[in-house]
RNA sequence: GUGGCCAUAGUUCAGUUGGUUAGAACAUCAGAUUGUGGUUCUGAGGGUCGUGGGUUCGAGUCCCAUUGGCCACCCCA
């Protein structure tokens, strides 16, 4: 008995209709990337496990899809007791014996690896974009897949905040073109460091920021409880309260933070950076998207050191971010190339798809594929049409002929219908004799007799 | 890794307090129509009811286990 086929959890097939829509998103993003001078690269689906491990934190390591070594992956073990010993070291240690490759988890770390490996061929600052799938061994849920596409643009080898400004413009361009209302949230890791420093908990910065990040989700009490659970002192928590409670415009936040962080050099530096970005953006002043400073924004991987970006749709039911990014001062350092600062953003194409789909924002016009179908009554007619078909294609018209020569009209017309082919040429004995072909407009139902030259001219 | 909900045709779902041969809609294929589609009508194919065990004279229905899916937490695009 045939088994019912299926695909792995969290993965999806894409139909022609879906691919047309997906390509619309990819094309839009790619076009914006190119307009800002970013160049494409690709990296392999798999990386050495050692390249990826330890780059995404404890949690991230678990979510990396490891690839089982091919051949005899037990060859490292001479006997059962060695195997048992390895097993007793725990899952993570054991993984090293049986897996040396993994599917890539994001595009940023492979990019860092790429930069280090090709440093002598690259002209810096290097602006690259990359649109590829990544894999995460997560439990799937709404807006979360185990295989999904990221569309990254990063510039590496430049400290200028102009890059941050441009990235925000690119975000605005992409979502303006896609017609998605979004809110762009900006923060700065240095501000977060300053806050942790000022309250005397510099070593707890990750715990503090992760907790504050959940403010809109779990509320003030939830945040405080999480801080408490993570061993942040009562005094420090008390000091955080005015910050957590603060509401205001970006400008008011900046003024407030300047006071709060007066004693922290790093904190003030962060504010200065944020101020520059907002001032420059304001000077450009043609942004369609909402942009705001959000000090509760702590998203992103452990390596962000400056700006942090996050974009959420301002409509629809998807609450997770559809784009994120930030600056990382020393990403290539672990691969042996220090002092190379990078900043970038990553669009989550699959989530953007879900948003566009829900809000019905895909344009109608992107569906067009075949424009003209040759409908025939038999082999003689089909033969007669083949050169005409070739001529239509040479003229740049997407055209096809129904392959089964004897197929019924209903069948052929139905095929045109299903594929939403707007024009059909019907060729039988009369048409062959006169050379006047019947061109039918499938939307209006109108039909006229034309030569192939006229048809090509009309549809070109 | 933790928790909640769910599982019947390709898809969305009916299926009575456990009772004969498990139904519908849509989709697919064929016919009504041997030179005219999208509408309509007729017919056909398609299910060991996720899987394994148990209770029972009898299980799609009740119980247990297992697998898969969805959602939430953790974390994240």
Short mmCIF file of C-alpha atoms (C1' of nucleotides) in Angstrom, two decimals:
data_model
loop_
_atom_site.label_atom_id
_atom_site.label_comp_id
_atom_site.label_asym_id
_atom_site.label_seq_id
_atom_site.Cartn_x
_atom_site.Cartn_y
_atom_site.Cartn_z
CA UNK A 1 0.00 0.00 0.00
CA UNK A 2 1.24 3.44 -0.90
CA UNK A 3 2.14 5.48 2.11
CA UNK A 4 0.64 8.91 2.43
CA UNK A 5 3.33 11.39 1.51
CA UNK A 6 4.08 14.36 3.70
CA UNK A 7 6.79 16.93 4.31
CA UNK A 8 8.71 17.69 7.50
CA UNK A 9 7.08 19.76 10.17
CA UNK A 10 7.37 23.47 9.64
CA UNK A 11 8.21 23.20 5.93
CA UNK A 12 5.92 24.04 3.02
CA UNK A 13 5.35 23.41 -0.66
CA UNK A 14 4.70 26.47 -2.79
CA UNK A 15 2.18 26.36 -5.64
CA UNK A 16 2.61 28.41 -8.83
CA UNK A 17 0.19 31.02 -7.46
CA UNK A 18 2.15 31.26 -4.23
CA UNK A 19 5.47 31.46 -6.05
CA UNK A 20 4.25 34.36 -8.15
CA UNK A 21 3.37 36.18 -4.95
CA UNK A 22 6.61 35.23 -3.25
CA UNK A 23 8.64 36.41 -6.20
CA UNK A 24 6.82 39.70 -6.08
CA UNK A 25 8.14 40.17 -2.54
CA UNK A 26 11.65 39.01 -3.39
CA UNK A 27 11.77 41.20 -6.50
CA UNK A 28 10.65 44.26 -4.56
CA UNK A 29 13.24 43.76 -1.85
CA UNK A 30 16.00 42.92 -4.33
CA UNK A 31 15.26 46.02 -6.35
CA UNK A 32 15.53 48.25 -3.27
CA UNK A 33 18.76 46.56 -2.18
CA UNK A 34 20.29 47.17 -5.58
CA UNK A 35 19.11 50.75 -5.67
CA UNK A 36 21.16 51.43 -2.55
CA UNK A 37 24.27 49.86 -4.01
CA UNK A 38 24.21 46.44 -2.35
CA UNK A 39 25.68 43.49 -4.27
CA UNK A 40 24.44 39.91 -4.16
CA UNK A 41 26.29 36.92 -2.72
CA UNK A 42 25.25 33.40 -1.85
CA UNK A 43 26.64 30.98 0.68
CA UNK A 44 26.04 27.22 0.99
CA UNK A 45 22.96 25.75 2.62
CA UNK A 46 25.26 24.02 5.08
CA UNK A 47 28.15 25.36 7.10
CA UNK A 48 30.67 23.65 9.32
CA UNK A 49 28.98 23.11 12.64
CA UNK A 50 31.86 24.85 14.38
CA UNK A 51 31.18 28.00 12.35
CA UNK A 52 27.67 28.24 13.73
CA UNK A 53 27.91 26.89 17.27
CA UNK A 54 28.14 29.46 20.01
CA UNK A 55 27.09 32.37 17.83
CA UNK A 56 23.43 32.45 18.74
CA UNK A 57 23.56 31.80 22.45
CA UNK A 58 22.64 28.71 24.40
CA UNK A 59 19.12 28.62 22.97
CA UNK A 60 20.33 29.13 19.42
CA UNK A 61 22.73 26.20 19.55
CA UNK A 62 19.80 23.89 20.25
CA UNK A 63 17.86 25.26 17.29
CA UNK A 64 20.59 24.55 14.75
CA UNK A 65 19.75 21.66 12.42
CA UNK A 66 22.73 19.33 12.65
CA UNK A 67 23.59 17.10 9.73
CA UNK A 68 24.51 13.54 10.57
CA UNK A 69 27.96 12.61 9.24
CA UNK A 70 27.79 10.44 6.19
CA UNK A 71 29.43 7.04 6.23
CA UNK A 72 30.25 5.43 9.53
CA UNK A 73 29.54 8.12 12.08
CA UNK A 74 30.49 5.76 14.87
CA UNK A 75 34.06 5.54 13.63
CA UNK A 76 35.33 7.82 16.41
CA UNK A 77 34.51 5.15 18.93
CA UNK A 78 36.80 2.15 19.34
CA UNK A 79 34.46 0.28 21.65
CA UNK A 80 31.24 0.47 23.61
CA UNK A 81 32.79 2.03 26.68
CA UNK A 82 34.10 4.97 24.67
CA UNK A 83 30.66 5.37 23.15
CA UNK A 84 29.07 5.28 26.58
CA UNK A 85 31.57 7.81 27.89
CA UNK A 86 30.76 10.17 25.04
CA UNK A 87 27.08 9.69 25.60
CA UNK A 88 27.46 10.57 29.27
CA UNK A 89 29.01 13.91 28.35
CA UNK A 90 25.54 15.02 27.33
CA UNK A 91 23.77 15.72 24.08
CA UNK A 92 25.72 18.79 23.15
CA UNK A 93 29.12 17.17 23.55
CA UNK A 94 27.95 14.01 21.84
CA UNK A 95 26.85 15.98 18.80
CA UNK A 96 30.47 16.74 17.95
CA UNK A 97 31.19 13.05 17.40
CA UNK A 98 28.43 12.40 14.91
CA UNK A 99 27.91 15.76 13.20
CA UNK A 100 30.33 18.21 11.70
CA UNK A 101 27.98 20.14 9.40
CA UNK A 102 24.75 22.02 9.94
CA UNK A 103 22.10 23.89 7.96
CA UNK A 104 22.60 27.61 8.24
CA UNK A 105 20.61 29.32 10.95
CA UNK A 106 20.76 32.85 9.58
CA UNK A 107 22.61 34.79 6.90
CA UNK A 108 24.69 37.05 9.11
CA UNK A 109 27.14 34.56 10.56
CA UNK A 110 27.83 32.87 7.19
CA UNK A 111 28.36 36.38 5.83
CA UNK A 112 30.89 37.13 8.53
CA UNK A 113 32.65 33.89 7.65
CA UNK A 114 32.55 34.87 3.99
CA UNK A 115 34.06 38.28 4.68
CA UNK A 116 36.94 36.79 6.66
CA UNK A 117 37.63 34.14 4.05
CA UNK A 118 37.51 36.57 1.14
CA UNK A 119 38.89 39.65 2.88
CA UNK A 120 41.60 40.16 0.28
CA UNK A 121 39.16 40.18 -2.63
CA UNK A 122 36.70 42.55 -1.00
CA UNK A 123 36.68 46.31 -1.29
CA UNK A 124 35.52 47.86 1.96
CA UNK A 125 33.07 49.15 2.90
CA UNK A 126 31.38 46.07 1.51
CA UNK A 127 27.64 46.30 0.93
CA UNK A 128 26.14 42.92 0.23
CA UNK A 129 22.65 41.50 0.01
CA UNK A 130 21.66 37.90 0.27
CA UNK A 131 18.28 36.23 -0.25
CA UNK A 132 18.34 32.60 0.83
CA UNK A 133 16.55 30.08 2.99
CA UNK A 134 17.63 29.39 6.55
CA UNK A 135 16.59 26.59 8.89
CA UNK A 136 15.71 26.47 12.55
CA UNK A 137 14.74 23.39 14.56
CA UNK A 138 12.06 25.35 16.36
CA UNK A 139 8.53 24.24 17.16
CA UNK A 140 6.46 25.82 14.39
CA UNK A 141 3.58 28.16 15.17
CA UNK A 142 1.94 31.20 13.68
CA UNK A 143 4.47 33.08 11.56
CA UNK A 144 7.18 30.64 12.54
CA UNK A 145 8.56 28.08 10.13
CA UNK A 146 11.46 25.65 10.23
CA UNK A 147 12.53 26.64 6.75
CA UNK A 148 12.13 30.26 5.77
CA UNK A 149 13.74 32.93 3.64
CA UNK A 150 15.73 35.83 4.93
CA UNK A 151 16.56 38.82 2.79
CA UNK A 152 19.61 40.46 4.30
CA UNK A 153 21.42 43.67 3.48
CA UNK A 154 24.56 44.43 5.46
CA UNK A 155 27.39 46.85 5.12
CA UNK A 156 30.63 45.85 6.73
CA UNK A 157 33.75 47.91 7.22
CA UNK A 158 32.13 51.27 7.86
CA UNK A 159 31.40 52.92 11.19
CA UNK A 160 29.35 55.73 9.69
CA UNK A 161 25.83 56.16 10.99
CA UNK A 162 24.84 57.07 7.44
CA UNK A 163 24.50 53.34 6.97
CA UNK A 164 21.92 53.10 9.73
CA UNK A 165 20.01 55.97 8.19
CA UNK A 166 20.07 54.33 4.77
CA UNK A 167 18.89 51.03 6.16
CA UNK A 168 15.85 52.73 7.66
CA UNK A 169 15.18 54.37 4.31
CA UNK A 170 15.40 50.97 2.65
CA UNK A 171 12.95 49.51 5.13
CA UNK A 172 10.62 52.40 4.38
CA UNK A 173 11.05 51.94 0.63
CA UNK A 174 10.31 48.23 0.73
CA UNK A 175 7.19 48.47 2.84
CA UNK A 176 5.95 51.54 1.01
CA UNK A 177 6.24 49.66 -2.26
CA UNK A 178 4.52 46.64 -0.78
CA UNK A 179 1.82 48.89 0.67
CA UNK A 180 2.25 47.55 4.19
CA UNK A 181 1.84 50.07 6.98
CA UNK A 182 4.66 49.44 9.44
CA UNK A 183 6.18 50.79 12.58
CA UNK A 184 9.97 50.88 12.69
CA UNK A 185 11.39 50.66 16.17
CA UNK A 186 14.92 51.78 16.83
CA UNK A 187 17.01 51.34 19.93
CA UNK A 188 20.68 51.22 20.76
CA UNK A 189 22.54 48.60 22.66
CA UNK A 190 24.74 51.29 24.21
CA UNK A 191 21.68 52.87 25.80
CA UNK A 192 20.76 49.51 27.27
CA UNK A 193 24.31 49.08 28.53
CA UNK A 194 24.15 52.56 30.05
CA UNK A 195 20.93 51.72 31.84
CA UNK A 196 22.39 48.53 33.26
CA UNK A 197 25.50 50.46 34.29
CA UNK A 198 23.60 53.28 35.97
CA UNK A 199 21.58 50.90 38.10
CA UNK A 200 24.72 48.99 39.05
CA UNK A 201 23.87 45.76 37.23
CA UNK A 202 26.14 45.92 34.21
CA UNK A 203 26.72 42.17 34.27
CA UNK A 204 22.99 41.49 34.06
CA UNK A 205 22.39 43.48 30.90
CA UNK A 206 21.05 40.54 28.88
CA UNK A 207 18.60 39.49 31.59
CA UNK A 208 17.48 43.07 32.07
CA UNK A 209 16.97 43.86 28.42
CA UNK A 210 15.24 40.57 27.66
CA UNK A 211 12.87 41.20 30.53
CA UNK A 212 12.15 44.80 29.52
CA UNK A 213 11.59 43.65 25.97
CA UNK A 214 8.52 41.75 27.13
CA UNK A 215 6.93 44.85 28.66
CA UNK A 216 4.03 45.12 26.21
CA UNK A 217 3.43 41.40 26.50
CA UNK A 218 3.57 40.68 30.23
CA UNK A 219 3.24 44.15 31.74
CA UNK A 220 5.20 45.93 34.41
CA UNK A 221 4.58 43.32 37.08
CA UNK A 222 5.63 40.51 34.79
CA UNK A 223 8.83 42.34 33.91
CA UNK A 224 9.63 43.01 37.55
CA UNK A 225 8.99 39.41 38.46
CA UNK A 226 11.28 38.19 35.71
CA UNK A 227 13.98 40.61 36.83
CA UNK A 228 13.60 39.33 40.36
CA UNK A 229 13.79 35.71 39.21
CA UNK A 230 17.00 36.50 37.37
CA UNK A 231 18.64 37.88 40.50
CA UNK A 232 18.46 41.60 39.75
CA UNK A 233 18.56 43.46 43.05
CA UNK A 234 15.46 45.15 44.50
CA UNK A 235 17.22 48.50 44.48
CA UNK A 236 18.07 48.16 40.80
CA UNK A 237 14.53 47.14 39.93
CA UNK A 238 13.25 50.17 41.81
CA UNK A 239 15.61 52.38 39.82
CA UNK A 240 14.26 50.94 36.58
CA UNK A 241 10.64 51.82 37.34
CA UNK A 242 10.61 55.41 36.04
CA UNK A 243 12.22 54.18 32.86
CA UNK A 244 9.73 51.38 32.36
CA UNK A 245 6.84 53.71 33.10
CA UNK A 246 8.06 56.51 30.84
CA UNK A 247 5.82 57.46 27.97
CA UNK A 248 6.50 60.10 25.41
CA UNK A 249 7.70 61.03 21.99
CA UNK A 250 11.12 60.10 20.73
CA UNK A 251 12.36 63.59 21.55
CA UNK A 252 11.00 63.42 25.11
CA UNK A 253 12.58 60.01 25.54
CA UNK A 254 15.94 61.38 24.46
CA UNK A 255 15.74 64.23 26.95
CA UNK A 256 14.70 61.84 29.71
CA UNK A 257 17.49 59.40 28.89
CA UNK A 258 20.12 62.12 28.82
CA UNK A 259 19.31 62.89 32.44
CA UNK A 260 19.05 59.28 33.49
CA UNK A 261 22.30 58.28 31.81
CA UNK A 262 24.29 61.41 32.67
CA UNK A 263 26.76 59.30 34.59
CA UNK A 264 27.32 56.71 31.87
CA UNK A 265 29.69 57.50 29.03
CA UNK A 266 28.52 54.55 26.99
CA UNK A 267 24.87 55.41 27.59
CA UNK A 268 25.40 58.98 26.39
CA UNK A 269 27.19 57.69 23.31
CA UNK A 270 24.15 55.56 22.54
CA UNK A 271 21.83 58.52 22.86
CA UNK A 272 24.07 60.56 20.61
CA UNK A 273 23.91 57.86 17.94
CA UNK A 274 20.16 57.57 18.15
CA UNK A 275 19.79 61.32 18.00
CA UNK A 276 21.90 61.48 14.87
CA UNK A 277 19.80 58.83 13.16
CA UNK A 278 16.53 60.52 14.00
CA UNK A 279 17.77 63.99 13.12
CA UNK A 280 19.08 62.84 9.76
CA UNK A 281 15.91 60.93 9.03
CA UNK A 282 13.89 64.01 9.92
CA UNK A 283 15.98 66.08 7.53
CA UNK A 284 15.19 63.63 4.75
CA UNK A 285 11.61 63.74 5.99
CA UNK A 286 9.87 61.82 3.25
CA UNK A 287 9.48 58.59 5.18
CA UNK A 288 6.03 57.03 4.96
CA UNK A 289 6.53 54.66 7.88
CA UNK A 290 6.25 55.43 11.55
CA UNK A 291 9.69 55.48 13.15
CA UNK A 292 10.19 55.66 16.90
CA UNK A 293 12.74 55.18 19.61
CA UNK A 294 11.75 52.20 21.72
CA UNK A 295 13.99 51.58 24.69
CA UNK A 296 12.21 48.33 25.46
CA UNK A 297 13.44 46.93 22.18
CA UNK A 298 16.11 44.37 23.01
CA UNK A 299 15.58 41.94 20.18
CA UNK A 300 18.36 40.58 18.21
CA UNK A 301 21.24 38.37 18.78
CA UNK A 302 23.85 38.72 21.42
CA UNK A 303 26.22 40.40 19.04
CA UNK A 304 24.46 43.72 18.47
CA UNK A 305 26.56 46.54 19.87
CA UNK A 306 24.95 49.70 18.51
CA UNK A 307 21.72 50.31 16.68
CA UNK A 308 18.92 47.77 16.97
CA UNK A 309 16.04 47.73 14.48
CA UNK A 310 12.74 45.98 14.47
CA UNK A 311 9.79 46.34 12.13
CA UNK A 312 6.25 45.25 12.83
CA UNK A 313 3.21 45.45 10.61
CA UNK A 314 0.80 48.10 11.76
CA UNK A 315 -2.17 46.09 10.52
CA UNK A 316 -3.27 42.48 10.56
CA UNK A 317 -2.94 39.83 13.23
CA UNK A 318 0.73 38.94 13.00
CA UNK A 319 2.40 40.49 16.01
CA UNK A 320 5.89 39.18 15.46
CA UNK A 321 8.51 41.20 13.66
CA UNK A 322 8.78 41.10 9.88
CA UNK A 323 12.19 42.72 9.70
CA UNK A 324 15.02 43.17 12.15
CA UNK A 325 18.63 44.15 12.35
CA UNK A 326 21.33 46.14 14.00
CA UNK A 327 25.00 46.99 14.28
CA UNK A 328 27.60 44.51 15.44
CA UNK A 329 31.06 45.91 16.05
CA UNK A 330 33.15 42.81 15.98
CA UNK A 331 31.27 40.00 14.29
CA UNK A 332 34.25 38.82 12.26
CA UNK A 333 36.53 38.91 15.31
CA UNK A 334 35.83 35.29 16.24
CA UNK A 335 36.87 34.26 12.74
CA UNK A 336 40.15 36.15 13.07
CA UNK A 337 39.40 39.53 11.53
CA UNK A 338 39.06 42.07 14.35
CA UNK A 339 37.74 45.63 14.34
CA UNK A 340 35.40 45.17 11.44
CA UNK A 341 32.10 46.86 12.18
CA UNK A 342 28.96 45.85 10.39
CA UNK A 343 25.34 46.91 10.33
CA UNK A 344 22.45 45.26 8.57
CA UNK A 345 18.82 44.35 8.33
CA UNK A 346 16.96 41.18 7.55
CA UNK A 347 13.52 40.95 5.97
CA UNK A 348 11.46 37.88 6.85
CA UNK A 349 9.93 37.15 3.47
CA UNK A 350 7.59 34.42 4.71
CA UNK A 351 6.08 36.61 7.40
CA UNK A 352 5.76 39.50 4.96
CA UNK A 353 3.91 37.07 2.68
CA UNK A 354 1.52 36.17 5.49
CA UNK A 355 0.85 39.84 6.17
CA UNK A 356 0.27 40.71 2.51
CA UNK A 357 -1.98 37.69 2.15
CA UNK A 358 -4.08 38.52 5.17
CA UNK A 359 -4.44 42.17 4.18
CA UNK A 360 -5.07 41.26 0.55
CA UNK A 361 -2.25 43.49 -0.64
CA UNK A 362 -0.98 41.43 -3.55
CA UNK A 363 -1.62 43.29 -6.79
CA UNK A 364 -3.82 41.55 -9.37
CA UNK A 365 -1.45 42.29 -12.19
CA UNK A 366 1.31 39.94 -11.04
CA UNK A 367 -0.63 36.81 -12.02
CA UNK A 368 0.00 36.98 -15.77
CA UNK A 369 1.96 34.12 -17.24
CA UNK A 370 0.84 32.67 -20.59
CA UNK A 371 -0.81 35.28 -22.77
CA UNK A 372 -1.81 33.26 -25.79
CA UNK A 373 -2.96 29.67 -26.25
CA UNK A 374 -3.24 27.92 -29.63
CA UNK A 375 -6.32 25.72 -29.73
CA UNK A 376 -6.44 23.18 -32.54
CA UNK A 377 -8.69 20.42 -33.86
CA UNK A 378 -6.24 17.80 -34.89
CA UNK A 379 -2.73 16.96 -35.93
CA UNK A 380 -2.83 18.87 -39.23
CA UNK A 381 -3.91 22.05 -37.44
CA UNK A 382 -1.39 21.54 -34.68
CA UNK A 383 1.34 21.15 -37.27
CA UNK A 384 0.20 24.28 -39.02
CA UNK A 385 0.34 26.22 -35.74
CA UNK A 386 3.81 25.24 -34.60
CA UNK A 387 5.68 27.80 -36.76
CA UNK A 388 3.13 30.46 -35.77
CA UNK A 389 3.68 29.59 -32.13
CA UNK A 390 7.42 29.96 -32.61
CA UNK A 391 6.93 33.35 -34.26
CA UNK A 392 4.73 34.56 -31.39
CA UNK A 393 7.36 33.55 -28.88
CA UNK A 394 10.12 35.23 -30.85
CA UNK A 395 8.04 38.40 -30.77
CA UNK A 396 8.13 38.20 -26.97
CA UNK A 397 4.64 36.88 -26.37
CA UNK A 398 4.29 34.16 -23.73
CA UNK A 399 2.50 31.53 -25.75
CA UNK A 400 1.76 27.83 -25.72
CA UNK A 401 -0.16 25.22 -27.67
CA UNK A 402 -2.37 22.53 -26.21
CA UNK A 403 -0.21 19.41 -26.54
CA UNK A 404 -2.87 16.71 -27.15
CA UNK A 405 -3.80 17.13 -30.80
CA UNK A 406 -7.26 15.57 -30.70
CA UNK A 407 -8.42 17.11 -27.43
CA UNK A 408 -11.92 18.46 -27.24
CA UNK A 409 -12.61 22.17 -27.38
CA UNK A 410 -14.04 22.17 -23.90
CA UNK A 411 -10.89 20.64 -22.62
CA UNK A 412 -8.63 23.14 -24.34
CA UNK A 413 -10.75 26.15 -23.46
CA UNK A 414 -10.99 24.92 -19.88
CA UNK A 415 -7.23 24.74 -19.79
CA UNK A 416 -7.02 28.37 -20.89
CA UNK A 417 -9.54 29.27 -18.22
CA UNK A 418 -7.69 27.54 -15.42
CA UNK A 419 -4.43 29.17 -16.36
CA UNK A 420 -6.14 32.54 -16.77
CA UNK A 421 -4.78 32.83 -20.30
CA UNK A 422 -6.36 36.00 -21.71
CA UNK A 423 -6.23 35.15 -25.44
CA UNK A 424 -6.88 32.00 -27.43
CA UNK A 425 -6.25 31.41 -31.12
CA UNK A 426 -8.59 28.82 -32.62
CA UNK A 427 -7.35 27.08 -35.72
CA UNK A 428 -9.36 24.64 -37.84
CA UNK A 429 -9.75 23.88 -41.54
CA UNK A 430 -11.20 27.29 -42.47
CA UNK A 431 -8.44 29.20 -40.73
CA UNK A 432 -5.73 27.07 -42.29
CA UNK A 433 -7.14 27.71 -45.74
CA UNK A 434 -7.66 31.45 -45.39
CA UNK A 435 -4.80 32.26 -43.05
CA UNK A 436 -7.29 34.31 -41.07
CA UNK A 437 -7.11 32.94 -37.54
CA UNK A 438 -9.83 33.25 -34.91
CA UNK A 439 -8.54 35.23 -31.95
CA UNK A 440 -10.76 35.02 -28.92
CA UNK A 441 -10.58 37.39 -26.00
CA UNK A 442 -11.32 35.18 -23.01
CA UNK A 443 -12.50 37.97 -20.74
CA UNK A 444 -14.93 39.67 -23.10
CA UNK A 445 -15.75 36.59 -25.17
CA UNK A 446 -15.27 38.60 -28.35
CA UNK A 447 -13.79 36.90 -31.34
CA UNK A 448 -12.26 38.25 -34.53
CA UNK A 449 -10.47 36.94 -37.59
CA UNK A 450 -6.91 38.13 -37.93
CA UNK A 451 -3.66 37.13 -39.60
CA UNK A 452 -0.87 35.92 -37.36
CA UNK A 453 0.95 39.20 -38.04
CA UNK A 454 -2.02 41.17 -36.74
CA UNK A 455 -2.32 38.96 -33.70
CA UNK A 456 1.33 39.36 -32.80
CA UNK A 457 1.09 43.10 -33.32
CA UNK A 458 -1.98 43.27 -31.12
CA UNK A 459 -0.61 41.25 -28.23
CA UNK A 460 2.97 42.45 -28.26
"C1'" G B 1 12.46 21.76 26.17
"C1'" U B 2 7.13 22.97 28.75
"C1'" G B 3 1.76 23.45 28.37
"C1'" G B 4 -3.34 23.63 25.85
"C1'" C B 5 -6.59 22.15 21.71
"C1'" C B 6 -7.34 18.86 17.61
"C1'" A B 7 -7.05 14.29 14.13
"C1'" U B 8 -13.12 11.08 9.35
"C1'" A B 9 -12.16 11.33 1.02
"C1'" G B 10 -7.25 15.62 -2.41
"C1'" U B 11 -9.56 19.99 0.77
"C1'" U B 12 -13.31 21.90 4.44
"C1'" C B 13 -16.35 19.36 7.54
"C1'" A B 14 -21.26 16.14 9.12
"C1'" G B 15 -21.71 11.46 11.60
"C1'" U B 16 -27.49 11.15 17.33
"C1'" U B 17 -27.08 7.91 24.33
"C1'" G B 18 -21.68 3.00 21.07
"C1'" G B 19 -25.80 -0.39 16.55
"C1'" U B 20 -26.38 -2.87 9.62
"C1'" U B 21 -23.08 -1.08 3.69
"C1'" A B 22 -19.36 6.03 7.09
"C1'" G B 23 -22.09 10.94 4.28
"C1'" A B 24 -22.10 16.19 2.13
"C1'" A B 25 -19.90 20.32 -0.23
"C1'" C B 26 -15.84 21.80 -3.02
"C1'" A B 27 -11.94 19.73 -6.04
"C1'" U B 28 -10.68 15.74 -9.82
"C1'" C B 29 -12.22 12.71 -14.10
"C1'" A B 30 -16.08 11.49 -17.73
"C1'" G B 31 -20.78 12.56 -20.28
"C1'" A B 32 -24.91 16.12 -21.82
"C1'" U B 33 -22.23 19.38 -26.51
"C1'" U B 34 -17.34 15.29 -32.95
"C1'" G B 35 -15.64 24.31 -34.10
"C1'" U B 36 -16.02 27.46 -28.55
"C1'" G B 37 -14.39 28.14 -21.88
"C1'" G B 38 -15.91 30.40 -17.19
"C1'" U B 39 -22.72 28.90 -15.58
"C1'" U B 40 -25.92 24.48 -15.36
"C1'" C B 41 -27.33 19.18 -15.24
"C1'" U B 42 -25.93 13.79 -14.93
"C1'" G B 43 -22.52 10.09 -13.56
"C1'" A B 44 -17.81 8.01 -11.75
"C1'" G B 45 -13.41 7.32 -8.96
"C1'" G B 46 -11.51 8.36 -4.19
"C1'" G B 47 -11.80 6.44 3.10
"C1'" U B 48 -8.65 -0.59 6.75
"C1'" C B 49 -12.21 6.96 10.24
"C1'" G B 50 -3.64 9.16 11.98
"C1'" U B 51 -1.29 4.48 14.16
"C1'" G B 52 -1.17 0.53 18.02
"C1'" G B 53 -3.57 -1.66 22.02
"C1'" G B 54 -7.90 -2.09 25.45
"C1'" U B 55 -13.41 -2.14 27.09
"C1'" U B 56 -17.80 -4.32 24.51
"C1'" C B 57 -22.04 -9.11 21.44
"C1'" G B 58 -20.72 -4.65 18.54
"C1'" A B 59 -16.08 1.21 18.42
"C1'" G B 60 -15.51 6.71 13.65
"C1'" U B 61 -17.94 7.32 18.64
"C1'" C B 62 -15.56 5.22 25.25
"C1'" C B 63 -10.34 4.34 27.72
"C1'" C B 64 -4.80 4.12 27.34
"C1'" A B 65 -0.44 4.78 24.57
"C1'" U B 66 1.95 6.69 20.33
"C1'" U B 67 2.58 9.80 16.02
"C1'" G B 68 1.24 14.11 13.45
"C1'" G B 69 -1.02 19.11 13.14
"C1'" C B 70 -2.45 23.92 15.21
"C1'" C B 71 -1.78 27.47 19.20
"C1'" A B 72 0.90 29.52 23.41
"C1'" C B 73 5.60 29.74 26.54
"C1'" C B 74 11.10 29.90 25.84
"C1'" C B 75 13.45 32.13 21.86
"C1'" C B 76 13.03 34.32 17.24
"C1'" A B 77 12.42 36.48 10.64
#
